XYZ file of C-alpha atoms in Angstrom:
749
model
C -163.827 -75.740 -109.761
C -167.040 -73.230 -110.936
C -165.773 -69.775 -109.631
C -162.776 -68.312 -107.645
C -164.984 -68.107 -104.502
C -165.951 -72.135 -104.983
C -161.801 -72.612 -105.335
C -161.469 -70.608 -101.995
C -164.041 -72.044 -100.282
C -162.530 -75.547 -100.565
C -159.364 -74.578 -100.179
C -160.796 -73.433 -96.541
C -161.618 -76.580 -95.867
C -158.557 -78.577 -96.774
C -156.794 -76.240 -94.369
C -159.274 -76.765 -91.753
C -158.629 -81.077 -92.344
C -155.046 -80.632 -92.226
C -154.989 -78.305 -89.441
C -157.273 -80.166 -86.984
C -155.241 -82.691 -84.928
C -158.213 -83.782 -83.119
C -161.451 -86.205 -84.663
C -163.978 -84.379 -86.287
C -166.998 -86.484 -85.792
C -168.594 -88.125 -88.778
C -171.965 -86.305 -87.583
C -170.484 -82.785 -88.035
C -172.167 -82.028 -91.474
C -171.752 -78.474 -91.600
C -167.940 -79.125 -91.460
C -167.970 -82.182 -93.827
C -170.101 -80.518 -96.431
C -167.786 -78.109 -97.266
C -166.043 -80.599 -99.282
C -168.644 -81.362 -101.958
C -171.162 -78.538 -101.426
C -170.177 -77.483 -105.682
C -170.891 -80.532 -107.740
C -168.116 -79.079 -110.181
C -164.989 -80.941 -110.030
C -162.256 -80.048 -112.482
C -159.516 -82.469 -111.513
C -156.979 -80.107 -112.021
C -158.069 -77.748 -109.739
C -158.238 -80.667 -107.229
C -154.980 -81.868 -107.350
C -154.095 -78.309 -106.858
C -156.067 -77.011 -104.351
C -155.067 -80.691 -102.327
C -151.162 -81.167 -102.542
C -150.210 -84.411 -101.979
C -148.114 -83.656 -98.537
C -151.048 -81.947 -97.250
C -152.766 -85.212 -97.549
C -150.007 -87.319 -96.522
C -149.842 -85.452 -93.202
C -153.364 -85.640 -92.446
C -152.759 -89.445 -93.197
C -149.857 -89.595 -90.546
C -150.823 -87.030 -87.851
C -154.836 -87.488 -87.755
C -156.027 -90.758 -90.281
C -159.189 -91.079 -88.597
C -159.969 -87.613 -89.947
C -158.640 -88.881 -93.630
C -160.787 -91.868 -92.945
C -164.105 -90.445 -92.385
C -163.193 -88.085 -95.041
C -163.473 -91.448 -97.319
C -166.515 -92.961 -95.550
C -168.543 -89.302 -95.818
C -167.788 -89.417 -99.691
C -169.220 -93.593 -100.046
C -172.696 -95.094 -99.940
C -174.792 -93.531 -96.939
C -175.081 -97.737 -96.003
C -173.318 -97.466 -93.060
C -173.801 -100.446 -91.686
C -172.242 -101.921 -94.918
C -169.633 -99.699 -94.851
C -168.795 -100.064 -91.106
C -168.695 -103.771 -91.486
C -165.569 -103.289 -94.197
C -162.228 -102.488 -93.897
C -162.460 -99.169 -95.744
C -160.186 -100.354 -98.250
C -162.764 -102.819 -99.696
C -165.217 -100.003 -99.004
C -163.687 -97.848 -101.284
C -162.376 -100.530 -104.039
C -166.738 -101.191 -104.104
C -167.919 -97.576 -104.339
C -165.067 -97.444 -107.111
C -167.090 -100.424 -109.070
C -169.975 -99.165 -108.905
C -169.298 -95.346 -109.855
C -168.490 -97.030 -112.927
C -171.583 -97.779 -114.159
C -173.034 -95.066 -112.210
C -176.091 -93.604 -114.743
C -175.417 -90.342 -116.248
C -172.450 -90.342 -115.045
C -169.860 -93.058 -116.434
C -173.094 -94.609 -118.622
C -176.211 -93.653 -120.052
C -179.286 -94.245 -118.206
C -181.637 -95.836 -120.054
C -184.401 -94.064 -118.326
C -185.480 -90.325 -118.548
C -183.424 -88.530 -116.336
C -185.661 -87.123 -113.583
C -185.696 -87.218 -109.289
C -188.078 -89.892 -109.431
C -187.276 -92.093 -112.001
C -183.691 -91.974 -111.194
C -181.877 -95.239 -111.519
C -180.783 -96.790 -108.132
C -177.323 -98.079 -108.676
C -177.413 -100.813 -106.818
C -179.571 -102.104 -108.332
C -178.634 -102.213 -112.294
C -177.917 -104.915 -114.388
C -174.261 -103.491 -115.336
C -173.725 -106.051 -117.643
C -176.745 -103.975 -120.128
C -174.775 -100.896 -119.155
C -171.024 -102.155 -121.053
C -169.078 -99.752 -122.574
C -168.503 -100.562 -125.808
C -169.494 -103.338 -127.865
C -166.492 -106.214 -129.038
C -166.384 -109.654 -126.605
C -169.872 -110.734 -125.510
C -171.741 -107.200 -126.354
C -173.472 -106.031 -129.528
C -174.243 -102.934 -128.812
C -172.086 -99.398 -129.095
C -173.359 -96.834 -126.806
C -172.746 -93.267 -128.196
C -169.518 -91.559 -127.655
C -169.927 -89.389 -124.538
C -167.198 -87.306 -123.568
C -167.920 -86.498 -119.806
C -168.485 -89.614 -119.103
C -164.930 -90.956 -120.916
C -163.409 -88.439 -118.438
C -165.442 -89.390 -115.612
C -164.131 -93.119 -116.096
C -160.408 -92.460 -116.959
C -160.469 -90.049 -113.424
C -161.791 -93.640 -111.368
C -159.825 -95.425 -113.092
C -156.520 -93.776 -112.223
C -157.784 -93.480 -108.776
C -158.353 -96.860 -108.827
C -154.743 -97.766 -110.501
C -153.359 -95.682 -107.085
C -155.130 -98.462 -105.307
C -153.350 -101.443 -106.799
C -149.627 -99.672 -106.334
C -149.376 -100.940 -103.004
C -147.091 -103.156 -105.134
C -144.843 -100.163 -105.453
C -143.871 -99.900 -102.012
C -142.828 -103.576 -101.968
C -139.151 -104.858 -102.645
C -138.533 -107.303 -105.186
C -139.695 -109.995 -104.612
C -139.380 -114.155 -106.624
C -142.219 -115.837 -104.451
C -145.438 -115.923 -106.815
C -147.763 -116.602 -103.963
C -147.694 -113.159 -103.066
C -150.970 -111.642 -104.109
C -151.477 -107.536 -104.315
C -154.629 -107.794 -101.814
C -156.326 -104.739 -103.516
C -156.217 -106.153 -106.946
C -157.253 -110.278 -105.419
C -160.658 -108.675 -103.479
C -161.482 -106.109 -106.701
C -160.953 -108.870 -109.519
C -163.229 -111.612 -106.798
C -166.661 -112.500 -106.670
C -167.143 -109.554 -104.011
C -167.779 -107.513 -107.147
C -170.562 -108.175 -108.969
C -169.369 -105.778 -111.918
C -166.152 -107.389 -112.266
C -167.407 -109.586 -115.613
C -168.871 -106.366 -117.307
C -165.932 -104.033 -116.166
C -163.532 -106.642 -117.667
C -165.435 -106.630 -120.684
C -166.129 -103.006 -121.108
C -162.295 -102.661 -120.600
C -161.133 -105.024 -123.788
C -163.828 -103.491 -126.143
C -162.491 -100.107 -125.349
C -159.178 -100.963 -125.667
C -159.397 -103.264 -129.067
C -162.183 -101.257 -130.730
C -160.113 -97.848 -130.360
C -158.929 -96.178 -133.898
C -156.644 -93.180 -133.123
C -156.736 -92.433 -136.941
C -160.665 -92.657 -137.603
C -161.529 -91.792 -140.743
C -158.157 -90.710 -141.694
C -158.392 -86.731 -142.412
C -154.648 -85.489 -142.250
C -153.924 -83.589 -138.576
C -157.716 -84.320 -137.295
C -155.869 -84.544 -134.142
C -154.598 -81.543 -133.908
C -158.386 -79.879 -134.625
C -160.537 -81.967 -132.000
C -159.710 -83.672 -128.578
C -159.833 -87.385 -127.994
C -161.427 -88.274 -124.538
C -161.744 -91.048 -125.898
C -157.660 -92.207 -126.028
C -156.684 -91.626 -122.767
C -160.026 -93.950 -121.243
C -157.923 -96.319 -123.411
C -154.744 -95.485 -122.200
C -156.372 -96.051 -117.942
C -157.717 -99.128 -119.432
C -154.779 -101.400 -120.560
C -152.662 -100.026 -117.424
C -155.885 -101.330 -115.357
C -156.208 -104.509 -116.746
C -152.573 -105.556 -116.799
C -152.181 -104.503 -113.454
C -155.141 -106.820 -112.782
C -153.896 -109.968 -114.810
C -151.657 -111.201 -112.417
C -152.075 -114.557 -110.470
C -150.298 -117.623 -109.337
C -148.389 -119.047 -111.962
C -149.511 -122.559 -111.661
C -153.197 -122.152 -111.248
C -153.750 -119.726 -113.713
C -152.006 -121.993 -116.348
C -153.845 -125.126 -115.145
C -157.042 -122.572 -115.922
C -156.136 -121.294 -119.262
C -155.100 -125.391 -120.241
C -158.406 -126.438 -118.582
C -160.570 -124.070 -120.568
C -159.171 -124.764 -123.898
C -159.978 -128.498 -123.366
C -163.321 -127.814 -122.477
C -165.617 -129.089 -125.318
C -168.118 -126.512 -124.606
C -166.560 -123.353 -122.489
C -169.294 -120.747 -121.182
C -169.638 -117.697 -123.872
C -167.769 -114.851 -123.072
C -171.359 -113.267 -122.322
C -172.877 -115.156 -119.454
C -170.770 -115.369 -115.983
C -168.718 -118.241 -116.061
C -168.505 -120.535 -112.746
C -165.492 -119.739 -110.915
C -163.595 -122.505 -111.032
C -159.830 -121.758 -111.830
C -157.872 -118.875 -110.159
C -159.760 -116.603 -107.756
C -158.850 -113.767 -110.102
C -161.836 -113.056 -111.918
C -160.162 -110.976 -114.634
C -157.990 -113.473 -115.397
C -160.637 -116.494 -115.093
C -162.639 -114.277 -118.202
C -159.667 -114.002 -120.073
C -159.094 -117.926 -119.941
C -162.428 -118.632 -121.248
C -163.005 -116.442 -124.203
C -163.186 -118.915 -127.263
C -165.678 -117.406 -129.768
C -163.503 -117.295 -133.241
C -164.982 -113.946 -133.494
C -163.894 -112.518 -130.247
C -160.402 -114.010 -130.565
C -160.468 -112.070 -133.929
C -161.801 -108.783 -132.907
C -158.832 -108.588 -129.740
C -156.190 -109.826 -132.290
C -157.376 -106.780 -134.737
C -157.402 -104.367 -132.331
C -154.416 -105.215 -130.739
C -152.399 -104.869 -134.244
C -154.442 -101.721 -135.154
C -152.686 -99.762 -132.129
C -149.559 -102.087 -132.502
C -149.274 -100.903 -135.971
C -149.957 -97.267 -135.696
C -147.024 -95.966 -135.425
C -145.554 -97.566 -138.762
C -148.177 -95.484 -140.415
C -146.486 -93.340 -143.164
C -148.429 -90.612 -144.993
C -146.806 -87.641 -147.630
C -148.173 -85.210 -144.856
C -145.419 -84.831 -142.094
C -147.229 -85.377 -138.650
C -150.696 -85.537 -140.234
C -151.699 -89.164 -138.063
C -151.776 -89.364 -134.705
C -149.263 -91.565 -132.887
C -150.394 -93.531 -130.027
C -147.939 -93.747 -127.479
C -148.705 -96.554 -125.470
C -147.240 -99.431 -127.283
C -145.360 -100.944 -124.234
C -148.360 -101.689 -122.498
C -149.776 -103.012 -125.487
C -146.899 -105.268 -125.935
C -147.727 -106.768 -121.624
C -151.024 -106.852 -122.505
C -151.154 -109.002 -125.447
C -148.185 -111.649 -123.280
C -150.808 -111.830 -120.872
C -153.547 -112.708 -123.500
C -151.085 -115.756 -125.010
C -150.222 -116.667 -121.303
C -153.481 -116.884 -119.878
C -155.646 -118.325 -123.002
C -153.754 -120.755 -124.967
C -156.858 -120.923 -127.665
C -155.978 -117.125 -128.143
C -152.119 -118.384 -128.716
C -153.541 -120.492 -131.270
C -155.851 -118.240 -132.922
C -152.905 -115.614 -133.023
C -150.865 -118.563 -135.093
C -153.397 -120.145 -137.009
C -152.970 -117.810 -139.944
C -150.755 -114.931 -141.092
C -152.881 -112.321 -139.285
C -149.387 -112.798 -136.541
C -147.201 -110.898 -139.365
C -148.885 -108.052 -138.253
C -147.823 -108.376 -134.507
C -144.679 -109.655 -135.756
C -143.425 -106.244 -137.898
C -144.370 -103.753 -135.728
C -142.242 -105.695 -132.738
C -139.148 -106.137 -135.015
C -140.331 -102.256 -135.605
C -139.955 -100.972 -132.211
C -136.882 -103.666 -131.255
C -134.948 -101.950 -134.229
C -136.072 -98.429 -133.529
C -134.519 -99.217 -129.482
C -131.395 -100.819 -130.075
C -129.260 -97.916 -128.892
C -131.636 -96.497 -126.226
C -130.846 -97.335 -122.666
C -133.550 -96.414 -121.339
C -136.231 -98.764 -123.181
C -134.278 -101.679 -122.142
C -137.846 -103.313 -120.742
C -139.229 -102.512 -124.394
C -136.409 -104.948 -126.007
C -136.932 -107.579 -123.257
C -140.864 -107.802 -123.772
C -140.510 -107.998 -127.673
C -138.001 -110.428 -127.874
C -139.918 -112.837 -124.926
C -143.376 -112.609 -127.203
C -141.420 -113.478 -129.930
C -139.556 -116.361 -127.712
C -142.842 -117.908 -127.011
C -144.145 -117.703 -130.689
C -141.092 -119.351 -131.878
C -141.756 -122.283 -129.699
C -145.092 -123.300 -131.858
C -144.271 -124.562 -135.963
C -146.734 -122.137 -137.596
C -145.135 -119.478 -136.693
C -141.849 -120.499 -138.254
C -144.210 -121.527 -141.256
C -145.716 -118.471 -141.073
C -142.442 -116.255 -141.651
C -142.541 -117.814 -145.275
C -144.374 -115.035 -146.351
C -142.991 -112.256 -148.667
C -142.481 -109.174 -146.661
C -143.883 -106.438 -148.661
C -144.715 -103.513 -146.185
C -143.273 -100.425 -145.970
C -141.275 -99.445 -142.974
C -139.586 -96.854 -141.944
C -136.792 -98.743 -140.688
C -132.792 -98.341 -140.626
C -132.456 -101.600 -142.191
C -131.351 -102.697 -145.928
C -133.619 -102.328 -148.619
C -134.097 -106.401 -149.760
C -136.629 -108.323 -151.418
C -137.631 -111.574 -149.354
C -139.579 -112.876 -146.358
C -140.526 -111.896 -142.699
C -138.188 -114.191 -141.952
C -135.098 -112.066 -143.565
C -136.598 -108.824 -141.834
C -136.377 -111.085 -138.289
C -132.715 -112.124 -139.275
C -131.445 -108.738 -140.662
C -132.968 -107.019 -137.588
C -131.528 -109.678 -134.899
C -128.449 -109.215 -136.843
C -129.019 -105.196 -136.293
C -129.320 -105.529 -132.678
C -126.003 -107.849 -132.149
C -124.008 -106.037 -133.949
C -125.100 -102.215 -133.434
C -126.857 -102.395 -129.763
C -126.194 -100.891 -126.520
C -124.121 -103.491 -124.146
C -126.887 -103.785 -121.887
C -128.645 -105.958 -124.400
C -125.854 -108.490 -124.011
C -128.193 -110.859 -121.730
C -130.667 -111.020 -124.883
C -128.467 -112.736 -127.658
C -128.802 -116.339 -125.934
C -132.771 -115.593 -126.748
C -132.561 -113.982 -130.397
C -130.431 -117.203 -131.389
C -132.711 -119.502 -129.747
C -135.665 -117.619 -132.037
C -133.441 -117.872 -134.944
C -133.094 -121.586 -134.294
C -136.397 -122.680 -133.011
C -138.143 -120.926 -136.572
C -134.960 -122.287 -138.396
C -136.790 -125.831 -139.572
C -139.214 -124.516 -140.988
C -137.690 -121.317 -143.713
C -137.979 -122.419 -147.542
C -135.646 -119.285 -148.452
C -133.274 -117.388 -147.039
C -132.292 -114.344 -149.260
C -128.312 -113.620 -149.385
C -128.825 -110.463 -147.253
C -130.052 -112.580 -144.275
C -128.203 -115.483 -145.138
C -124.502 -113.433 -145.211
C -125.710 -111.598 -141.931
C -126.002 -115.345 -140.420
C -122.685 -116.510 -141.427
C -121.493 -113.066 -140.517
C -122.364 -113.718 -137.194
C -120.753 -117.175 -136.779
C -117.699 -114.931 -137.816
C -117.586 -112.786 -135.326
C -118.762 -115.269 -132.789
C -116.051 -118.184 -133.739
C -112.983 -115.727 -133.126
C -110.709 -118.156 -130.946
C -109.839 -114.717 -128.255
C -113.914 -114.869 -128.065
C -114.371 -118.104 -127.486
C -111.603 -118.242 -124.825
C -112.526 -114.814 -122.655
C -115.777 -115.996 -121.668
C -116.973 -119.504 -119.795
C -120.585 -119.693 -122.075
C -119.058 -117.595 -124.823
C -119.327 -120.809 -127.319
C -122.837 -121.440 -127.070
C -123.309 -118.818 -129.330
C -121.540 -120.897 -132.115
C -123.167 -123.919 -130.789
C -126.609 -122.179 -131.659
C -126.061 -120.797 -134.814
C -124.019 -124.164 -135.756
C -127.744 -125.795 -135.020
C -129.533 -122.623 -137.151
C -127.649 -123.865 -140.258
C -127.608 -127.855 -139.744
C -131.577 -127.230 -139.536
C -131.703 -125.758 -142.475
C -129.013 -128.266 -144.854
C -131.357 -131.230 -143.513
C -134.937 -129.889 -143.953
C -135.190 -127.016 -146.361
C -132.132 -127.180 -148.263
C -133.845 -126.868 -151.673
C -134.607 -123.833 -151.534
C -132.138 -121.938 -149.527
C -129.205 -121.579 -152.144
C -128.535 -118.985 -150.755
C -127.552 -120.229 -147.937
C -125.503 -122.687 -149.225
C -123.600 -120.564 -151.298
C -122.764 -118.187 -148.429
C -121.630 -121.089 -146.433
C -119.127 -122.286 -148.990
C -117.626 -118.824 -149.199
C -117.174 -119.068 -145.655
C -116.081 -121.875 -145.246
C -112.504 -121.157 -143.775
C -114.763 -120.241 -140.760
C -115.888 -123.970 -140.331
C -112.512 -124.803 -141.331
C -110.730 -122.628 -138.101
C -113.067 -123.983 -135.909
C -113.025 -127.861 -136.415
C -108.915 -127.037 -136.400
C -109.265 -124.906 -133.346
C -106.131 -125.134 -131.330
C -106.476 -126.190 -127.556
C -103.019 -126.250 -126.155
C -102.036 -123.834 -123.921
C -99.571 -121.733 -125.719
C -102.390 -121.243 -128.200
C -104.720 -120.111 -126.235
C -102.278 -117.472 -124.327
C -101.451 -116.605 -127.805
C -105.365 -115.724 -128.797
C -105.889 -113.977 -125.624
C -103.384 -111.786 -126.629
C -104.493 -110.694 -129.697
C -107.670 -109.145 -128.608
C -105.430 -106.485 -126.088
C -104.121 -105.669 -129.670
C -107.388 -105.300 -131.366
C -107.802 -101.285 -131.196
C -110.120 -100.554 -134.429
C -112.634 -98.562 -132.844
C -116.201 -99.338 -134.018
C -118.362 -96.628 -135.337
C -122.544 -96.548 -135.795
C -122.576 -96.010 -139.146
C -125.789 -95.914 -141.247
C -126.448 -98.471 -143.668
C -126.469 -96.970 -147.243
C -130.074 -97.741 -148.881
C -132.181 -97.773 -145.866
C -136.208 -98.111 -146.056
C -137.878 -95.163 -146.941
C -138.415 -93.009 -143.792
C -136.130 -93.764 -141.698
C -134.144 -92.784 -139.392
C -131.253 -94.394 -137.368
C -131.915 -95.475 -133.788
C -130.527 -92.974 -131.523
C -129.421 -92.820 -127.428
C -131.988 -91.262 -125.317
C -131.549 -87.836 -124.829
C -129.719 -86.802 -121.722
C -132.365 -86.438 -118.545
C -134.497 -88.655 -119.863
C -135.750 -91.120 -116.756
C -135.500 -94.888 -116.718
C -136.867 -97.439 -114.219
C -134.652 -100.042 -113.321
C -135.275 -103.794 -114.056
C -134.859 -106.961 -112.181
C -132.275 -109.168 -113.816
C -133.752 -112.253 -116.560
C -133.047 -115.958 -115.905
C -130.753 -117.556 -118.470
C -132.375 -118.997 -121.463
C -131.388 -122.468 -119.769
C -134.176 -121.447 -117.216
C -137.148 -119.587 -118.942
C -137.304 -122.273 -122.346
C -138.007 -126.227 -122.049
C -136.560 -128.196 -124.751
C -139.182 -130.091 -126.731
C -138.431 -132.498 -130.012
C -140.554 -132.951 -132.986
C -142.044 -135.842 -133.577
C -142.140 -137.384 -137.244
C -146.080 -136.581 -136.879
C -145.552 -133.761 -135.622
C -146.065 -133.364 -132.366
C -143.773 -132.038 -129.766
C -142.635 -134.388 -127.004
C -140.809 -133.058 -124.107
C -137.125 -134.101 -123.550
C -135.916 -134.315 -119.797
C -133.832 -131.583 -118.863
C -129.968 -132.206 -118.791
C -127.164 -129.108 -119.186
C -125.730 -130.845 -122.345
C -122.720 -127.696 -123.594
C -125.204 -126.461 -126.128
C -127.457 -124.968 -123.359
C -126.220 -121.792 -122.309
C -126.678 -120.379 -119.230
C -126.720 -116.352 -117.159
C -123.392 -114.796 -118.723
C -122.431 -111.433 -119.616
C -121.320 -111.061 -123.281
C -120.263 -108.560 -125.242
C -121.810 -107.664 -129.076
C -120.763 -109.475 -131.899
C -119.493 -107.244 -134.645
C -119.340 -103.917 -136.336
C -122.169 -102.392 -137.939
C -120.720 -103.261 -141.527
C -120.974 -106.978 -142.790
C -119.546 -108.946 -145.872
C -121.586 -109.710 -148.579
C -120.695 -111.268 -151.848
C -119.428 -109.192 -153.935
C -117.342 -107.855 -151.245
C -113.549 -108.858 -151.138
C -110.901 -110.575 -148.594
C -109.570 -107.132 -147.843
C -113.128 -105.699 -146.603
C -113.630 -108.855 -144.664
C -110.514 -108.715 -142.815
C -111.389 -105.284 -141.835
C -114.658 -106.467 -140.643
C -113.238 -109.249 -138.419
C -110.968 -106.891 -136.792
C -113.564 -104.148 -135.984
C -115.505 -107.186 -134.509
C -113.231 -108.542 -132.702
C -112.390 -104.812 -131.088
C -116.127 -104.355 -130.732
C -115.648 -107.795 -128.349
C -113.229 -107.364 -126.272
C -113.980 -104.626 -124.037
C -117.042 -106.663 -123.078
C -116.311 -110.484 -123.060
C -113.647 -111.746 -120.224
C -115.329 -112.661 -116.999
C -113.345 -112.387 -113.711
C -111.611 -115.584 -111.966
C -112.368 -117.246 -115.645
C -109.263 -118.900 -117.438
C -109.512 -121.173 -120.584
C -107.835 -124.025 -120.168
C -107.166 -127.356 -122.653
C -109.275 -130.030 -120.880
C -112.129 -127.300 -120.649
C -111.707 -125.945 -124.378
C -111.685 -129.898 -125.612
C -114.625 -130.826 -123.595
C -117.158 -128.345 -126.137
C -115.233 -128.655 -128.969
C -115.611 -132.414 -129.739
C -119.215 -131.634 -129.685
C -119.491 -129.004 -132.221
C -122.313 -129.891 -134.827
C -119.914 -129.970 -137.959
C -121.110 -133.011 -139.398
C -123.588 -132.312 -141.807
C -121.202 -128.585 -142.703
C -118.273 -130.573 -143.406
C -120.196 -132.889 -145.499
C -121.743 -130.377 -147.236
C -118.526 -128.936 -148.378
C -116.998 -131.542 -148.934
C -118.892 -132.982 -151.894
C -120.160 -128.982 -153.148
C -117.233 -127.622 -153.063
C -115.627 -129.654 -155.677
C -118.452 -129.476 -157.766
C -118.416 -125.317 -157.665
C -114.917 -124.984 -158.041
C -114.869 -127.386 -161.386
C -117.635 -125.709 -162.684
C -116.149 -122.244 -162.361
C -112.972 -123.327 -164.200
C -114.544 -125.305 -166.917
C -117.002 -122.350 -167.526
C -114.520 -119.481 -166.953
C -117.344 -118.575 -164.572
C -116.894 -115.172 -162.706
C -120.978 -114.371 -161.934
C -122.098 -115.580 -159.063
C -125.683 -116.295 -160.326
C -124.696 -119.014 -162.447
C -123.063 -120.489 -158.911
C -126.112 -119.717 -157.177
C -128.394 -121.462 -160.465
C -126.364 -124.588 -160.140
C -127.029 -124.704 -156.009
C -130.588 -124.153 -156.746
C -130.645 -126.935 -158.793
C -128.529 -129.629 -156.528
C -129.148 -131.865 -154.652
C -127.685 -133.796 -151.612
C -130.197 -136.401 -151.134
C -128.202 -139.398 -150.044
C -125.301 -137.371 -149.191
C -126.229 -135.914 -146.230
C -125.863 -137.871 -142.148
C -129.120 -139.013 -140.801
C -131.181 -136.267 -140.167
C -131.125 -134.862 -136.613
C -134.420 -134.783 -134.264
C -135.461 -131.101 -134.689
C -135.218 -129.573 -131.289
C -138.082 -126.522 -130.057
C -137.034 -124.613 -126.927
C -140.495 -123.300 -125.764
C -140.868 -120.544 -122.917
C -141.255 -121.547 -119.978
C -143.036 -119.431 -116.952
C -140.888 -119.280 -113.868
C -140.569 -116.991 -110.937
C -137.275 -115.519 -112.318
C -139.330 -113.751 -115.241
C -142.588 -113.099 -113.590
C -140.453 -111.157 -111.198
C -139.050 -109.034 -114.574
C -142.645 -108.421 -115.498
C -144.036 -106.916 -112.646
C -141.323 -105.133 -112.010
C -141.341 -103.518 -115.990
C -144.903 -103.201 -115.901
C -145.029 -101.574 -113.032
C -142.235 -99.348 -114.074
C -143.966 -98.256 -117.132
C -146.960 -97.582 -114.932
C -145.178 -94.876 -112.846
C -143.770 -93.506 -115.936
C -146.976 -92.381 -117.922
C -148.871 -91.304 -115.177
C -146.839 -87.585 -113.937
C -149.718 -85.810 -114.437
C -150.910 -85.521 -111.680
C -147.527 -87.162 -110.761
C -149.121 -89.505 -108.328
C -146.040 -91.155 -106.724
C -143.023 -88.731 -107.490
C -141.092 -87.966 -104.263
C -143.029 -91.542 -102.437
C -141.224 -94.596 -100.925
C -141.197 -96.630 -104.006
C -139.214 -99.723 -103.369
C -139.927 -102.671 -106.545
C -137.814 -100.267 -108.745
C -135.426 -97.200 -108.714
C -136.082 -94.227 -111.109
C -132.619 -93.116 -113.017
C -132.012 -90.302 -114.865
C -129.680 -91.552 -118.091
């Protein structure tokens, strides 16, 4: 407040309010005017002078006084307010204040008592906060306006947080009534506010002109506004899955959509924020959004020679949720993202976050949202094609330095997650391998590093004791074999590194083909894992990228929000077959052995991987370490492998193409080595590079793509994750601390 006397008077008023058990008449202006007699309002002071416990006591013991307090600070139009529920009046008042001249927007008229603009009559579409979608003018930055907007958005977010106090439910028709009303036609500011929020977020540049340490010298009021804007957007962009999806497709099919700067007819979802988002279609608007999100997602990857000289944002999880919602609700945006290599500006930061968070249990949600986004993108052919672009960035990731493409980067990091991530990531293995399967028909040339890592995964997943330990473990082998088959059949010419790796590891395929299925062999294999006691160390690979640091577990005491379980890969994907002309044809749902379902499996291998120069002794040690890693987590209660079960899937292993390749190429490679006395693998690679298998392989199989399919289970997971992030990111003041949160639990690592 302005001074100590003012604070004292305000505190006395609060005490009077909290101690009066009888209703105070609304006409008692002497009493009520105490709360806003002074115009200065410092938010930290307000929270200090009005403890949460006292407000809750008023709510329980004298709700009429609390209601009167709220009404007295709203519009003076009593008839309108009394006709509405208090919640609606509060939301409409907040919406008006977000476009209040000289409070949250710059008035277009000279400020004077006689010429002040009426908050009820202004056209808020003329006062959008930032240039961008549907608005060309960029108003000058105003520190006070940004602070006022931020506090109002915090209040709005608090109103929307009813979802936190409801238990998890898979009923997608249960919508938040606060959000539903605020995003309805009752709110005349819905379009300009939605546009303002989008533009503020996507226009924000935390680096600015790039002066070193500028974030330490100058305060940035815009950053807090951007954070709150993102949280409001992700909280309001909710829907019934069917209605929003149909609206997105309808907007995509329309030959002439309504322009983004004109309010469209409210067809489709009743939620106008979802409606407006689904109808953004102009290329300049889509480009503005994509470049803005990519700039912010890439901010933590920026490296400079001066330590800590560049500002690093902390709201990347909210950004990923927002990007997901854009892709989900606006198919034109999804196709625009995939139309050029700009999609790689989204891919690289996601892979960075996945690699960085893989050992941190408090960031399991971040791992899931990143993988879900890549699963969604991988369902489109263009994504696989774009991954062939060479990777030349300088990114601080603790992965081996390699020369290759963005596809190589993806494979290397996925391998890292599987082999050195914590065990709570095991449910993601299906998704990780599904992504690689989806992109595999389009990968023109894998590097030797990536090829060896793909083969190392098969080595780990195909050991007999692992295959016999749980009812679904063999599905991981099916995925990997599908990857190899896709590349051999459709991209053989450029993938001599992978072909060479397959030849080197041919024993793995022969062992799979000859996997014993009798009872004695099954029991013997299961006994081997009990004897395996080699410990696994989280070693750092040599030659990691410049500026990298190893992934580390969460600090003891770190808070995290619990998450709902995610459905199995067969529940969140839909199979489509790629026809000759490139179009997708849906495949009727079935449950073949290749389709994995929910399970709890272990990570696959140690941190050390084989490469073409290591000897068999190192490979043997590596496999033992992998078996040790898997032994503690792969068993499933009340499951016992038997010969019939093993035979049911062993006979369906898609080994024909690989075996034919080995049958043709192995004798040729061996003959060259003997005839020429070759010991250098580069000569062998040169031979494979110029070789061909045309006419020698089986007829190419159809390309099968598993596209992400929205469902109630993932919708519930997203709701839990989103509100958990919002809870943990709003601790000053601690709005929801010590309240009866039911959507999730706050846990300490």
